[in-house]
GROMACS .gro file of C-alpha atoms in nm:
model
  126
    1MET     CA    1  -0.089  -1.936  -0.170
    2PRO     CA    2  -0.136  -1.710  -0.466
    3LEU     CA    3  -0.287  -1.366  -0.422
    4ILE     CA    4  -0.451  -1.252  -0.745
    5THR     CA    5  -0.509  -0.890  -0.844
    6VAL     CA    6  -0.687  -0.812  -1.169
    7THR     CA    7  -0.686  -0.448  -1.274
    8MET     CA    8  -0.934  -0.339  -1.540
    9ARG     CA    9  -1.140  -0.045  -1.658
   10PRO     CA   10  -1.472   0.012  -1.477
   11GLY     CA   11  -1.805  -0.104  -1.612
   12LYS     CA   12  -1.771  -0.479  -1.647
   13SER     CA   13  -2.043  -0.700  -1.501
   14ALA     CA   14  -2.001  -0.917  -1.193
   15ALA     CA   15  -2.042  -1.223  -1.418
   16TYR     CA   16  -1.756  -1.107  -1.642
   17LYS     CA   17  -1.528  -1.049  -1.342
   18THR     CA   18  -1.619  -1.394  -1.211
   19GLN     CA   19  -1.526  -1.547  -1.549
   20VAL     CA   20  -1.188  -1.373  -1.557
   21LEU     CA   21  -1.106  -1.462  -1.197
   22GLY     CA   22  -1.225  -1.817  -1.262
   23ALA     CA   23  -0.990  -1.848  -1.559
   24VAL     CA   24  -0.696  -1.737  -1.347
   25HIS     CA   25  -0.793  -1.966  -1.059
   26SER     CA   26  -0.847  -2.268  -1.286
   27ALA     CA   27  -0.503  -2.220  -1.440
   28LEU     CA   28  -0.347  -2.211  -1.094
   29VAL     CA   29  -0.542  -2.515  -0.973
   30ALA     CA   30  -0.423  -2.708  -1.281
   31SER     CA   31  -0.067  -2.631  -1.168
   32GLY     CA   32  -0.125  -2.777  -0.821
   33VAL     CA   33  -0.271  -2.490  -0.617
   34PRO     CA   34  -0.553  -2.617  -0.391
   35ASP     CA   35  -0.900  -2.523  -0.516
   36THR     CA   36  -0.983  -2.369  -0.178
   37ASP     CA   37  -0.679  -2.139  -0.196
   38ARG     CA   38  -0.880  -1.850  -0.340
   39PHE     CA   39  -0.774  -1.494  -0.258
   40HIS     CA   40  -0.871  -1.265  -0.545
   41ARG     CA   41  -0.937  -0.896  -0.589
   42VAL     CA   42  -1.047  -0.679  -0.879
   43LEU     CA   43  -0.938  -0.319  -0.905
   44GLU     CA   44  -1.135  -0.098  -1.140
   45LEU     CA   45  -0.944   0.209  -1.252
   46GLY     CA   46  -1.044   0.473  -1.505
   47PRO     CA   47  -0.816   0.611  -1.778
   48ASP     CA   48  -0.661   0.871  -1.545
   49ASP     CA   49  -0.546   0.602  -1.303
   50PHE     CA   50  -0.480   0.304  -1.532
   51ARG     CA   51  -0.258   0.392  -1.825
   52PHE     CA   52  -0.104   0.148  -2.071
   53ASP     CA   53   0.065   0.155  -2.408
   54PRO     CA   54  -0.161   0.018  -2.682
   55SER     CA   55   0.103  -0.191  -2.858
   56TYR     CA   56   0.420  -0.239  -2.649
   57PRO     CA   57   0.611  -0.462  -2.724
   58ASP     CA   58   0.509  -0.487  -3.090
   59LEU     CA   59   0.172  -0.655  -3.041
   60ALA     CA   60  -0.005  -0.770  -3.356
   61LYS     CA   61  -0.331  -0.612  -3.233
   62PRO     CA   62  -0.342  -0.292  -3.027
   63ARG     CA   63  -0.474  -0.326  -2.675
   64SER     CA   64  -0.835  -0.225  -2.629
   65GLU     CA   65  -1.029  -0.079  -2.338
   66ASP     CA   66  -1.085  -0.444  -2.234
   67PHE     CA   67  -0.717  -0.468  -2.134
   68VAL     CA   68  -0.655  -0.642  -1.800
   69LEU     CA   69  -0.343  -0.656  -1.587
   70ILE     CA   70  -0.324  -0.981  -1.390
   71GLU     CA   71  -0.077  -0.989  -1.102
   72ILE     CA   72  -0.010  -1.325  -0.942
   73LEU     CA   73   0.175  -1.306  -0.611
   74LEU     CA   74   0.289  -1.654  -0.514
   75SER     CA   75   0.550  -1.841  -0.317
   76VAL     CA   76   0.883  -1.911  -0.482
   77GLY     CA   77   0.962  -2.242  -0.643
   78ARG     CA   78   0.761  -2.281  -0.962
   79SER     CA   79   0.966  -2.361  -1.269
   80VAL     CA   80   0.954  -2.173  -1.596
   81LYS     CA   81   0.779  -2.479  -1.743
   82ILE     CA   82   0.499  -2.456  -1.484
   83LYS     CA   83   0.464  -2.080  -1.536
   84LYS     CA   84   0.434  -2.130  -1.912
   85LYS     CA   85   0.159  -2.387  -1.851
   86ILE     CA   86  -0.022  -2.147  -1.616
   87LEU     CA   87   0.001  -1.877  -1.884
   88ALA     CA   88  -0.130  -2.106  -2.158
   89ASP     CA   89  -0.423  -2.220  -1.943
   90LEU     CA   90  -0.494  -1.865  -1.826
   91ILE     CA   91  -0.500  -1.725  -2.182
   92ALA     CA   92  -0.728  -2.009  -2.295
   93GLY     CA   93  -0.965  -1.937  -2.007
   94THR     CA   94  -0.972  -1.560  -2.049
   95SER     CA   95  -1.031  -1.608  -2.422
   96LYS     CA   96  -1.348  -1.802  -2.333
   97ALA     CA   97  -1.451  -1.496  -2.128
   98GLY     CA   98  -1.417  -1.288  -2.444
   99LEU     CA   99  -1.075  -1.136  -2.385
  100HIS     CA  100  -0.833  -1.115  -2.677
  101PRO     CA  101  -0.494  -1.262  -2.575
  102ASP     CA  102  -0.321  -0.930  -2.650
  103ASP     CA  103  -0.549  -0.763  -2.393
  104VAL     CA  104  -0.411  -0.985  -2.114
  105PHE     CA  105  -0.089  -0.882  -1.937
  106VAL     CA  106   0.033  -1.125  -1.668
  107VAL     CA  107   0.299  -1.065  -1.404
  108PHE     CA  108   0.426  -1.333  -1.167
  109LYS     CA  109   0.566  -1.194  -0.841
  110GLU     CA  110   0.740  -1.441  -0.614
  111THR     CA  111   0.805  -1.415  -0.243
  112THR     CA  112   0.935  -1.652   0.023
  113TRP     CA  113   0.711  -1.826   0.277
  114GLU     CA  114   0.815  -1.611   0.573
  115ASN     CA  115   0.641  -1.318   0.402
  116TRP     CA  116   0.295  -1.474   0.437
  117ALA     CA  117   0.070  -1.464   0.745
  118PHE     CA  118  -0.263  -1.626   0.663
  119GLY     CA  119  -0.454  -1.517   0.971
  120GLY     CA  120  -0.383  -1.428   1.331
  121GLY     CA  121  -0.022  -1.348   1.242
  122ARG     CA  122   0.049  -1.719   1.193
  123GLN     CA  123   0.305  -1.817   0.936
  124ILE     CA  124   0.301  -2.164   0.785
  125HIS     CA  125   0.583  -2.354   0.619
  126VAL     CA  126   0.836  -2.148   0.820
   0.00000   0.00000   0.00000
């Protein structure tokens, strides 16, 4: 049950957002997440509310105004190998959407199953 948050600057088209979210979702599905497990949100924040260093940590190309922060909240248990595969697939997909790899920052946040209630206060896998 991943929950995806993509933070970006305002002004991108709905089609662009769909491409970026699709790239993230496809990478997760390839790792075993069900295709119907789709909970995504896009936050659009201007320069006053979304600040980032253009080159940390020693990027070959400075980040542009196309920079996106992708946060993936998911249940614990995925290995480093699986996360690396998700990252590789995600970068390939966002590149097809026109994003330079250095403009994509990904954070995995893990939580245990008892922290999820999918509807009606019901917890599953607990």
